[in-house]
Amino acid sequence: MAQYLTLSRAARLAGVKRGALQRRISEGVLPTFEGMIELSDLLRAYPDARVDDNTMLEHVDSIKRKATPRSLRESTGMPDVETVVARVADLSEELARTKTELRAYTGLIERLQARLADTERAAGSAAGAVRALRAWFGQQLDQRLEAVDSREALIARDAMLRLMTAHVHLFPSGHDFFVEGNDTILEAGLQAGYALKYGCADGSCGECKARLLAGKVKEIRACGHPLSAAERRQGYLLTCCNTAITDIELETREARNAADIPRQTLAGEVCKLQRPTDDMALLHVKTQPRQRLHFLAGQYVSLAIGDAPPGQFSVANCPCDETYLQFHVSRAAPFPVADYVFNHMTLSDRVVIEGPHGDFTLDEDSGASLILIAWDAGFAPIKSLAENAMALDVAETLHLYWVAPAGGSHYQHNLCRSWADALDNFRYTPLEAPAAGPADRGGVEAAFNQVIEDHPDLNSFVFYVSAPRAVLDIAVPYLLARGLPRVQLITETIHQGEAPEHSPAPAPEGQST
């Protein structure tokens, strides 16, 4: 009997990234049926795959854990007893159905073998052809039995995964992710990198309302927003209050671009300050309880810290978590907020965040290979995009170039190296910025020429470039003149504390807007 798996589940079973499966599919090595992979085809494509070898997935999970605060990580783990019992019951029902079908198929095979024997005895001159057919049929059965051991191992692993996790398939986007431990559906979707629509995240507003199309869920948090009897009959639920007991299909809204993200004003406080170099500060801000900054990777916000006037900074972390935000502040930035961070700021300083802004965001549906180019402190939004692309596994390959002055200005060099070591589709190339500065045409063109030499077929890539305006004025025409289509070049001017062009909203009293 054919057993079909989703791409995400097949990747977990084979111990590879989903992008690796997509490459095999595009190469014609791995067939699919309506987007699903048959278990036997998976085994043929990965004959040496060990079901206990999850090295690549563990590397990626480690990257995502480091990007997620400890308080959120501790909410995951083993599902509760009620959830496990429900999943065991669901698997038992499936096992009973499978056994019933197997008995029916076994009886059919026995009857077919008996009919072939009868036909051979009565065939006369055609007996040889019938005998050859019987022999072929027997060989096919033997080959199927030989494949049972490897199939059994993967099927057993799949059953264990289904006890520990539930698979969520979203409509109409087609996105999917796994719910682990006692996470809510919303928490799991956000940690997977998807921009699910929500407001309060605690059951009060109803913005995360979605419709259950298939599967079973369980309410694990009281909902302050009442659903009508008609909505409940139609399968509506709040994703922030429910977890998935079995694999589910869910009709829900997702933010597809910057226009879908509401403007918010919320408060937080400085919870950590790192100084990887004398001239760079990594500012960590924790939002107030019940407040989350809903944003897309690559966007920026206006920050007002302590007594300093507001300044614009790119959010440097993945939207996987929206309550612990990271910003990169350069001492060289000629703006009051940068001076405040280096010379006056203390832990627990109050921060007002207004935004998000900008459309330097990831096109998660393109599936194209990405070239990410950061110029000095332009690494912040590039880091956010890279982490989001890794979490979503949407790019066939990623190549990060970081152009910075010599002498330790690649202030998160080890982080980038760890990505390259962990991921088989990620490359990292640090480059040295021209000594004459970002307006040095020859130096800028030399840096971008290195990218072109590495990837001469520019049509195969989407470029994301975060750099000072002077660099972009040189780099954009340089890349276009060498054949890069304009629609495949997305650029962003570095945000390092400049005053916002818009007027910030008033400081919040409570919940984010």
Short mmCIF file of C-alpha atoms in Angstrom, two decimals:
data_model
loop_
_atom_site.label_atom_id
_atom_site.label_comp_id
_atom_site.label_asym_id
_atom_site.label_seq_id
_atom_site.Cartn_x
_atom_site.Cartn_y
_atom_site.Cartn_z
CA MET A 1 0.00 0.00 0.00
CA ALA A 2 1.32 3.42 -0.93
CA GLN A 3 2.03 5.73 1.99
CA TYR A 4 2.29 9.41 1.10
CA LEU A 5 4.09 11.99 3.20
CA THR A 6 4.13 15.77 3.18
CA LEU A 7 7.41 17.39 2.19
CA SER A 8 8.07 18.53 5.77
CA ARG A 9 7.38 15.12 7.27
CA ALA A 10 9.49 13.36 4.62
CA ALA A 11 12.40 15.71 5.40
CA ARG A 12 12.17 14.91 9.10
CA LEU A 13 12.12 11.18 8.46
CA ALA A 14 15.09 11.30 6.09
CA GLY A 15 17.01 13.63 8.42
CA VAL A 16 17.51 16.31 5.74
CA LYS A 17 16.30 19.85 5.13
CA ARG A 18 13.17 20.42 3.09
CA GLY A 19 15.23 22.37 0.55
CA ALA A 20 17.29 19.23 -0.12
CA LEU A 21 14.12 17.33 -1.02
CA GLN A 22 12.99 20.18 -3.26
CA ARG A 23 16.29 20.01 -5.14
CA ARG A 24 15.86 16.25 -5.66
CA ILE A 25 12.33 16.87 -6.94
CA SER A 26 13.44 19.59 -9.37
CA GLU A 27 16.23 17.29 -10.63
CA GLY A 28 13.69 14.54 -11.36
CA VAL A 29 15.25 12.16 -8.83
CA LEU A 30 12.30 12.21 -6.44
CA PRO A 31 8.75 11.97 -7.86
CA THR A 32 5.77 13.56 -6.15
CA PHE A 33 2.02 13.16 -6.33
CA GLU A 34 -0.02 16.30 -5.63
CA GLY A 35 2.89 17.65 -3.60
CA MET A 36 3.26 14.45 -1.55
CA ILE A 37 6.15 11.95 -1.50
CA GLU A 38 5.60 8.20 -1.43
CA LEU A 39 7.59 6.42 1.29
CA SER A 40 9.20 3.96 -1.16
CA ASP A 41 10.34 6.81 -3.40
CA LEU A 42 11.88 8.54 -0.37
CA LEU A 43 13.84 5.38 0.46
CA ARG A 44 15.07 5.07 -3.13
CA ALA A 45 16.24 8.70 -3.16
CA TYR A 46 17.96 8.32 0.26
CA PRO A 47 18.98 4.64 0.43
CA ASP A 48 21.71 5.35 2.99
CA ALA A 49 19.59 7.55 5.23
CA ARG A 50 19.64 6.46 8.86
CA VAL A 51 16.41 7.07 10.69
CA ASP A 52 18.34 7.99 13.84
CA ASP A 53 20.63 10.46 12.04
CA ASN A 54 19.23 13.97 12.43
CA THR A 55 22.51 15.86 12.39
CA MET A 56 21.39 18.51 9.91
CA LEU A 57 18.04 19.06 11.58
CA GLU A 58 19.70 19.32 14.99
CA HIS A 59 22.03 22.02 13.64
CA VAL A 60 19.08 24.01 12.31
CA ASP A 61 17.07 23.53 15.50
CA SER A 62 20.08 24.79 17.45
CA ILE A 63 20.15 27.96 15.35
CA LYS A 64 16.45 28.53 15.97
CA ARG A 65 16.80 27.86 19.71
CA LYS A 66 19.56 30.46 19.98
CA ALA A 67 17.23 32.98 18.31
CA THR A 68 14.42 32.18 20.77
CA PRO A 69 14.50 33.40 24.37
CA ARG A 70 14.81 30.89 27.21
CA SER A 71 11.40 31.73 28.66
CA LEU A 72 9.70 30.78 25.42
CA ARG A 73 11.80 27.64 24.91
CA GLU A 74 10.88 26.37 28.36
CA SER A 75 7.21 26.31 27.41
CA THR A 76 7.90 23.48 24.99
CA GLY A 77 8.82 19.87 25.69
CA MET A 78 6.67 16.80 26.27
CA PRO A 79 2.99 17.13 25.38
CA ASP A 80 0.63 16.62 28.31
CA VAL A 81 -0.92 13.25 29.11
CA GLU A 82 -4.31 14.10 27.60
CA THR A 83 -2.71 15.08 24.29
CA VAL A 84 -0.56 11.93 24.17
CA VAL A 85 -3.58 9.73 24.94
CA ALA A 86 -5.58 11.41 22.16
CA ARG A 87 -2.71 10.92 19.70
CA VAL A 88 -2.30 7.27 20.72
CA ALA A 89 -6.04 6.75 20.15
CA ASP A 90 -5.80 8.36 16.72
CA LEU A 91 -2.81 6.19 15.78
CA SER A 92 -4.64 3.10 17.08
CA GLU A 93 -7.60 3.84 14.84
CA GLU A 94 -5.26 4.26 11.88
CA LEU A 95 -3.49 0.99 12.76
CA ALA A 96 -6.82 -0.85 12.91
CA ARG A 97 -7.83 0.50 9.50
CA THR A 98 -4.43 -0.41 8.06
CA LYS A 99 -4.62 -3.96 9.43
CA THR A 100 -8.10 -4.41 7.98
CA GLU A 101 -6.94 -3.19 4.58
CA LEU A 102 -3.85 -5.41 4.79
CA ARG A 103 -5.96 -8.50 5.47
CA ALA A 104 -8.14 -7.64 2.49
CA TYR A 105 -5.10 -7.19 0.23
CA THR A 106 -3.52 -10.41 1.51
CA GLY A 107 -6.72 -12.33 0.72
CA LEU A 108 -6.84 -10.77 -2.73
CA ILE A 109 -3.24 -11.79 -3.43
CA GLU A 110 -3.91 -15.38 -2.32
CA ARG A 111 -6.99 -15.57 -4.55
CA LEU A 112 -5.03 -14.12 -7.46
CA GLN A 113 -2.25 -16.69 -7.01
CA ALA A 114 -4.81 -19.53 -6.94
CA ARG A 115 -6.53 -18.18 -10.07
CA LEU A 116 -3.18 -18.01 -11.89
CA ALA A 117 -2.45 -21.63 -10.93
CA ASP A 118 -5.85 -22.71 -12.24
CA THR A 119 -5.33 -20.73 -15.42
CA GLU A 120 -1.90 -22.33 -15.98
CA ARG A 121 -3.36 -25.85 -15.70
CA ALA A 122 -6.10 -25.03 -18.21
CA ALA A 123 -4.02 -22.93 -20.57
CA GLY A 124 -2.71 -25.66 -22.85
CA SER A 125 -0.24 -24.15 -25.32
CA ALA A 126 -0.31 -20.83 -23.46
CA ALA A 127 0.76 -22.41 -20.18
CA GLY A 128 4.33 -21.10 -20.59
CA ALA A 129 3.18 -17.49 -20.70
CA VAL A 130 0.98 -17.93 -17.63
CA ARG A 131 3.88 -19.65 -15.81
CA ALA A 132 6.14 -16.70 -16.62
CA LEU A 133 3.47 -14.33 -15.28
CA ARG A 134 3.23 -16.33 -12.04
CA ALA A 135 7.02 -16.23 -11.66
CA TRP A 136 7.12 -12.46 -12.21
CA PHE A 137 4.33 -11.94 -9.69
CA GLY A 138 6.20 -14.01 -7.12
CA GLN A 139 9.39 -12.02 -7.66
CA GLN A 140 7.51 -8.76 -7.13
CA LEU A 141 6.11 -10.06 -3.85
CA ASP A 142 9.58 -11.13 -2.69
CA GLN A 143 11.03 -7.69 -3.51
CA ARG A 144 8.26 -6.02 -1.55
CA LEU A 145 9.02 -8.20 1.45
CA GLU A 146 12.74 -7.36 1.22
CA ALA A 147 11.85 -3.65 1.43
CA VAL A 148 9.75 -4.15 4.54
CA ASP A 149 12.63 -3.75 7.02
CA SER A 150 13.64 -0.27 5.80
CA ARG A 151 10.02 0.84 5.49
CA GLU A 152 9.25 -0.44 8.98
CA ALA A 153 12.04 1.64 10.47
CA LEU A 154 10.74 4.86 8.89
CA ILE A 155 7.12 4.04 9.68
CA ALA A 156 8.03 3.42 13.33
CA ARG A 157 9.89 6.73 13.46
CA ASP A 158 6.93 8.50 11.85
CA ALA A 159 4.62 7.06 14.51
CA MET A 160 6.91 8.33 17.28
CA LEU A 161 7.08 11.79 15.69
CA ARG A 162 3.30 11.90 15.52
CA LEU A 163 3.11 11.11 19.23
CA MET A 164 5.44 13.99 20.05
CA THR A 165 4.34 16.52 17.44
CA ALA A 166 1.35 17.42 15.31
CA HIS A 167 1.59 18.62 11.72
CA VAL A 168 -0.33 21.78 10.76
CA HIS A 169 -1.17 22.50 7.11
CA LEU A 170 -2.39 26.04 6.40
CA PHE A 171 -4.84 27.08 3.69
CA PRO A 172 -4.84 28.88 1.34
CA SER A 173 -1.07 29.51 1.59
CA GLY A 174 -0.02 25.85 1.67
CA HIS A 175 2.46 26.55 4.49
CA ASP A 176 3.03 23.89 7.11
CA PHE A 177 4.78 23.46 10.45
CA PHE A 178 4.88 21.21 13.51
CA VAL A 179 3.38 21.84 16.95
CA GLU A 180 5.66 20.49 19.68
CA GLY A 181 5.07 19.98 23.37
CA ASN A 182 2.22 22.09 24.70
CA ASP A 183 2.71 25.04 22.36
CA THR A 184 -0.37 26.73 21.01
CA ILE A 185 -0.91 26.65 17.26
CA LEU A 186 -0.08 30.38 17.12
CA GLU A 187 3.18 29.98 19.07
CA ALA A 188 4.29 27.10 16.85
CA GLY A 189 3.46 29.00 13.66
CA LEU A 190 5.33 32.11 14.81
CA GLN A 191 8.37 30.09 15.88
CA ALA A 192 8.35 28.43 12.45
CA GLY A 193 8.73 31.91 10.94
CA TYR A 194 5.25 32.45 9.51
CA ALA A 195 3.44 35.78 9.86
CA LEU A 196 0.14 34.51 11.22
CA LYS A 197 -2.45 37.18 11.93
CA TYR A 198 -3.05 37.90 15.61
CA GLY A 199 -3.47 40.76 18.07
CA CYS A 200 -3.22 40.10 21.79
CA ALA A 201 -1.97 36.47 21.71
CA ASP A 202 -3.88 35.73 24.94
CA GLY A 203 -7.43 35.07 23.73
CA SER A 204 -8.83 38.56 24.27
CA CYS A 205 -9.19 40.07 20.80
CA GLY A 206 -10.14 37.30 18.37
CA GLU A 207 -7.72 38.46 15.65
CA CYS A 208 -6.17 34.98 15.38
CA LYS A 209 -9.48 33.31 14.56
CA ALA A 210 -9.10 30.43 12.11
CA ARG A 211 -11.30 27.59 10.78
CA LEU A 212 -10.46 23.94 11.43
CA LEU A 213 -10.88 21.93 8.21
CA ALA A 214 -9.61 18.56 9.42
CA GLY A 215 -8.10 17.00 12.55
CA LYS A 216 -8.56 17.53 16.27
CA VAL A 217 -7.52 20.39 18.57
CA LYS A 218 -7.70 21.06 22.30
CA GLU A 219 -8.27 24.35 24.11
CA ILE A 220 -5.42 24.88 26.57
CA ARG A 221 -6.08 28.50 27.52
CA ALA A 222 -9.30 30.24 28.47
CA CYS A 223 -10.54 32.52 25.69
CA GLY A 224 -11.81 35.95 26.67
CA HIS A 225 -13.12 36.56 23.16
CA PRO A 226 -16.37 34.61 22.76
CA LEU A 227 -17.05 32.69 19.55
CA SER A 228 -20.68 32.45 18.50
CA ALA A 229 -22.46 29.12 18.34
CA ALA A 230 -22.54 29.43 14.54
CA GLU A 231 -18.77 30.03 14.40
CA ARG A 232 -18.10 26.99 16.57
CA ARG A 233 -20.34 24.82 14.37
CA GLN A 234 -18.31 25.96 11.37
CA GLY A 235 -15.09 24.93 13.08
CA TYR A 236 -13.70 28.34 14.08
CA LEU A 237 -11.17 28.54 16.91
CA LEU A 238 -8.56 30.90 18.33
CA THR A 239 -5.04 29.72 17.48
CA CYS A 240 -3.60 31.43 20.57
CA CYS A 241 -5.77 29.27 22.85
CA ASN A 242 -5.62 25.87 21.15
CA THR A 243 -3.02 23.21 20.48
CA ALA A 244 -3.18 20.48 17.84
CA ILE A 245 -3.87 16.98 19.11
CA THR A 246 -3.64 15.31 15.71
CA ASP A 247 -2.41 16.52 12.32
CA ILE A 248 -4.73 19.33 11.30
CA GLU A 249 -5.70 21.45 8.32
CA LEU A 250 -6.45 25.07 9.10
CA GLU A 251 -7.89 27.95 7.11
CA THR A 252 -6.30 31.14 8.40
CA ARG A 253 -4.99 34.56 7.45
CA GLU A 254 -1.31 35.34 7.07
CA ALA A 255 0.54 38.58 6.46
CA ARG A 256 1.84 38.33 2.90
CA ASN A 257 3.63 41.68 2.66
CA ALA A 258 4.38 44.85 4.60
CA ALA A 259 0.93 46.28 3.84
CA ASP A 260 -0.64 43.46 5.89
CA ILE A 261 1.27 44.41 9.07
CA PRO A 262 -0.50 46.98 11.28
CA ARG A 263 1.39 49.97 12.67
CA GLN A 264 1.99 49.43 16.38
CA THR A 265 3.25 51.38 19.36
CA LEU A 266 4.43 49.41 22.36
CA ALA A 267 6.73 49.69 25.33
CA GLY A 268 9.64 47.59 26.52
CA GLU A 269 12.84 47.77 28.47
CA VAL A 270 16.51 47.11 27.83
CA CYS A 271 17.19 43.59 29.09
CA LYS A 272 20.70 42.98 27.72
CA LEU A 273 23.56 44.88 26.11
CA GLN A 274 26.42 43.13 24.31
CA ARG A 275 29.59 44.81 23.07
CA PRO A 276 31.18 42.48 20.47
CA THR A 277 33.57 45.33 19.58
CA ASP A 278 34.37 48.74 21.04
CA ASP A 279 32.31 50.41 18.32
CA MET A 280 29.25 48.15 18.11
CA ALA A 281 26.50 47.44 20.64
CA LEU A 282 23.89 44.70 20.38
CA LEU A 283 20.82 46.04 22.12
CA HIS A 284 18.24 43.52 23.39
CA VAL A 285 14.78 44.81 24.24
CA LYS A 286 12.01 42.86 25.97
CA THR A 287 8.49 44.08 25.33
CA GLN A 288 6.02 44.47 28.16
CA PRO A 289 3.77 41.52 29.05
CA ARG A 290 0.98 40.90 26.52
CA GLN A 291 2.77 43.05 23.94
CA ARG A 292 4.45 41.71 20.80
CA LEU A 293 5.89 43.53 17.82
CA HIS A 294 4.26 41.99 14.78
CA PHE A 295 6.79 42.51 11.96
CA LEU A 296 8.36 40.95 8.89
CA ALA A 297 12.04 40.11 8.64
CA GLY A 298 14.02 43.06 7.28
CA GLN A 299 11.73 45.82 8.58
CA TYR A 300 12.79 48.70 10.86
CA VAL A 301 11.20 50.62 13.72
CA SER A 302 11.54 53.90 15.57
CA LEU A 303 13.14 53.57 19.01
CA ALA A 304 12.92 56.10 21.82
CA ILE A 305 15.27 55.06 24.63
CA GLY A 306 15.42 56.87 27.94
CA ASP A 307 15.70 60.61 27.39
CA ALA A 308 17.05 60.34 23.83
CA PRO A 309 14.86 61.46 20.92
CA PRO A 310 13.57 58.68 18.64
CA GLY A 311 15.84 57.08 16.06
CA GLN A 312 15.30 54.44 13.40
CA PHE A 313 16.88 50.99 13.64
CA SER A 314 16.39 47.73 11.74
CA VAL A 315 15.15 44.79 13.77
CA ALA A 316 18.02 42.31 13.73
CA ASN A 317 16.24 39.13 14.78
CA CYS A 318 13.89 36.67 13.09
CA PRO A 319 10.14 37.24 13.59
CA CYS A 320 10.19 33.75 15.16
CA ASP A 321 9.91 35.63 18.45
CA GLU A 322 8.29 39.03 18.74
CA THR A 323 8.81 39.79 22.43
CA TYR A 324 12.64 39.80 22.56
CA LEU A 325 13.97 42.21 19.93
CA GLN A 326 17.56 42.85 18.88
CA PHE A 327 19.04 46.05 17.43
CA HIS A 328 22.61 46.83 16.28
CA VAL A 329 23.90 50.27 17.24
CA SER A 330 27.14 51.72 15.87
CA ARG A 331 29.14 54.18 17.92
CA ALA A 332 29.93 56.01 14.69
CA ALA A 333 26.27 56.77 13.96
CA PRO A 334 25.92 60.60 14.24
CA PHE A 335 22.57 60.56 16.01
CA PRO A 336 21.57 61.23 19.65
CA VAL A 337 20.11 57.77 20.30
CA ALA A 338 23.43 56.11 19.38
CA ASP A 339 25.30 58.42 21.74
CA TYR A 340 22.80 57.61 24.50
CA VAL A 341 23.26 53.84 24.04
CA PHE A 342 27.05 54.08 24.39
CA ASN A 343 27.34 56.73 27.05
CA HIS A 344 24.20 56.93 29.17
CA MET A 345 21.98 53.86 28.82
CA THR A 346 21.43 51.40 31.68
CA LEU A 347 19.69 48.05 31.87
CA SER A 348 15.94 48.39 32.46
CA ASP A 349 15.85 51.71 30.61
CA ARG A 350 12.37 52.24 29.15
CA VAL A 351 12.03 51.87 25.39
CA VAL A 352 9.15 52.97 23.17
CA ILE A 353 8.88 51.13 19.85
CA GLU A 354 6.86 52.45 16.92
CA GLY A 355 6.50 50.58 13.65
CA PRO A 356 7.26 48.48 11.75
CA HIS A 357 8.23 50.28 8.55
CA GLY A 358 9.78 49.37 5.23
CA ASP A 359 9.34 46.77 2.51
CA PHE A 360 12.82 45.23 2.58
CA THR A 361 11.14 41.87 3.22
CA LEU A 362 11.51 38.26 2.17
CA ASP A 363 9.47 36.87 -0.71
CA GLU A 364 8.93 33.47 0.87
CA ASP A 365 7.04 32.06 -2.11
CA SER A 366 9.70 32.63 -4.77
CA GLY A 367 11.88 29.66 -3.80
CA ALA A 368 14.82 31.39 -5.49
CA SER A 369 18.41 31.23 -4.35
CA LEU A 370 19.36 34.31 -2.34
CA ILE A 371 22.41 36.56 -2.37
CA LEU A 372 22.48 38.56 0.87
CA ILE A 373 24.90 41.51 0.90
CA ALA A 374 25.48 43.50 4.09
CA TRP A 375 27.69 46.57 4.15
CA ASP A 376 29.12 47.15 7.64
CA ALA A 377 26.22 47.86 10.07
CA GLY A 378 23.79 46.92 7.29
CA PHE A 379 24.18 43.41 8.69
CA ALA A 380 21.21 43.91 11.06
CA PRO A 381 18.32 43.53 8.54
CA ILE A 382 20.32 40.95 6.56
CA LYS A 383 20.65 38.86 9.74
CA SER A 384 16.88 39.04 10.22
CA LEU A 385 16.27 37.94 6.61
CA ALA A 386 18.82 35.12 6.85
CA GLU A 387 17.32 33.74 10.08
CA ASN A 388 13.82 33.94 8.63
CA ALA A 389 14.86 32.19 5.39
CA MET A 390 16.54 29.44 7.42
CA ALA A 391 13.51 29.02 9.68
CA LEU A 392 11.14 28.80 6.71
CA ASP A 393 13.58 26.79 4.53
CA VAL A 394 12.33 28.69 1.48
CA ALA A 395 15.56 29.36 -0.42
CA GLU A 396 17.37 26.74 -2.49
CA THR A 397 20.71 28.29 -1.50
CA LEU A 398 21.83 31.32 0.52
CA HIS A 399 25.14 33.14 0.13
CA LEU A 400 25.92 35.90 2.61
CA TYR A 401 28.54 38.54 1.79
CA TRP A 402 29.49 40.92 4.58
CA VAL A 403 31.58 43.91 3.50
CA ALA A 404 33.19 45.66 6.48
CA PRO A 405 36.37 47.58 7.32
CA ALA A 406 39.34 45.53 8.44
CA GLY A 407 40.05 45.04 12.12
CA GLY A 408 37.12 43.20 13.66
CA SER A 409 34.23 45.04 12.03
CA HIS A 410 32.58 41.74 11.11
CA TYR A 411 31.25 41.87 14.64
CA GLN A 412 29.22 38.62 14.39
CA HIS A 413 31.68 36.72 12.24
CA ASN A 414 31.48 33.56 14.39
CA LEU A 415 27.70 33.50 14.10
CA CYS A 416 27.92 33.61 10.31
CA ARG A 417 30.57 30.89 10.32
CA SER A 418 28.31 28.70 12.47
CA TRP A 419 25.50 29.06 9.93
CA ALA A 420 27.83 28.00 7.13
CA ASP A 421 29.08 25.03 9.17
CA ALA A 422 25.56 23.90 10.07
CA LEU A 423 23.75 24.26 6.75
CA ASP A 424 24.65 22.51 3.53
CA ASN A 425 23.00 25.22 1.40
CA PHE A 426 24.51 28.26 3.15
CA ARG A 427 27.78 30.02 2.26
CA TYR A 428 29.44 32.96 3.98
CA THR A 429 32.08 35.26 2.48
CA PRO A 430 33.50 38.16 4.53
CA LEU A 431 34.90 40.97 2.37
CA GLU A 432 36.99 44.02 3.22
CA ALA A 433 35.48 47.45 2.63
CA PRO A 434 37.54 50.06 0.75
CA ALA A 435 39.75 52.14 3.03
CA ALA A 436 38.63 55.32 1.29
CA GLY A 437 35.05 54.82 2.48
CA PRO A 438 31.64 53.92 0.96
CA ALA A 439 31.87 56.62 -1.74
CA ASP A 440 34.99 55.00 -3.26
CA ARG A 441 33.61 53.81 -6.61
CA GLY A 442 36.54 51.54 -7.36
CA GLY A 443 36.39 49.88 -3.95
CA VAL A 444 32.63 49.37 -4.05
CA GLU A 445 32.73 47.92 -7.55
CA ALA A 446 35.58 45.60 -6.55
CA ALA A 447 33.50 44.19 -3.68
CA PHE A 448 30.46 43.60 -5.86
CA ASN A 449 32.62 42.20 -8.66
CA GLN A 450 33.62 39.42 -6.24
CA VAL A 451 29.93 38.50 -5.97
CA ILE A 452 29.59 38.46 -9.76
CA GLU A 453 32.67 36.27 -10.17
CA ASP A 454 31.22 33.78 -7.70
CA HIS A 455 27.79 33.80 -9.38
CA PRO A 456 28.08 34.76 -13.08
CA ASP A 457 24.48 33.74 -13.86
CA LEU A 458 22.80 36.62 -12.04
CA ASN A 459 19.36 35.67 -13.38
CA SER A 460 19.30 32.68 -11.02
CA PHE A 461 19.36 34.79 -7.83
CA VAL A 462 17.42 37.36 -5.87
CA PHE A 463 19.74 39.99 -4.33
CA TYR A 464 19.09 41.67 -0.98
CA VAL A 465 21.52 44.53 -0.32
CA SER A 466 21.64 46.62 2.88
CA ALA A 467 24.18 49.43 2.63
CA PRO A 468 24.71 53.20 2.98
CA ARG A 469 23.10 55.36 0.29
CA ALA A 470 26.52 56.17 -1.21
CA VAL A 471 27.21 52.45 -1.73
CA LEU A 472 23.78 51.78 -3.25
CA ASP A 473 24.21 54.67 -5.69
CA ILE A 474 27.27 52.86 -7.08
CA ALA A 475 26.24 49.22 -6.62
CA VAL A 476 22.73 49.28 -8.10
CA PRO A 477 23.68 50.52 -11.61
CA TYR A 478 26.79 48.29 -11.49
CA LEU A 479 24.69 45.15 -10.91
CA LEU A 480 21.98 46.11 -13.40
CA ALA A 481 24.57 46.80 -16.09
CA ARG A 482 25.84 43.25 -15.66
CA GLY A 483 22.48 41.63 -16.26
CA LEU A 484 20.73 41.43 -12.91
CA PRO A 485 16.98 42.01 -13.51
CA ARG A 486 15.71 45.00 -11.54
CA VAL A 487 12.87 42.95 -10.01
CA GLN A 488 15.50 40.63 -8.50
CA LEU A 489 17.32 43.42 -6.66
CA ILE A 490 15.89 44.56 -3.30
CA THR A 491 17.80 47.27 -1.47
CA GLU A 492 17.67 49.03 1.89
CA THR A 493 19.51 52.07 3.19
CA ILE A 494 21.09 51.43 6.59
CA HIS A 495 19.03 52.65 9.55
CA GLN A 496 21.34 53.65 12.39
CA GLY A 497 19.51 56.11 14.59
CA GLU A 498 18.37 58.81 12.17
CA ALA A 499 15.23 60.71 13.18
CA PRO A 500 12.02 59.17 11.81
CA GLU A 501 10.45 60.91 8.82
CA HIS A 502 7.02 60.28 10.31
CA SER A 503 5.76 61.46 13.67
CA PRO A 504 5.86 58.63 16.22
CA ALA A 505 2.61 57.67 17.89
CA PRO A 506 2.12 58.58 21.56
CA ALA A 507 3.76 56.35 24.14
CA PRO A 508 1.51 53.37 24.95
CA GLU A 509 -0.32 53.03 28.22
CA GLY A 510 -1.10 49.34 27.87
CA GLN A 511 -1.49 46.98 24.99
CA SER A 512 -0.03 47.46 21.53
CA THR A 513 -2.32 48.90 18.90
#
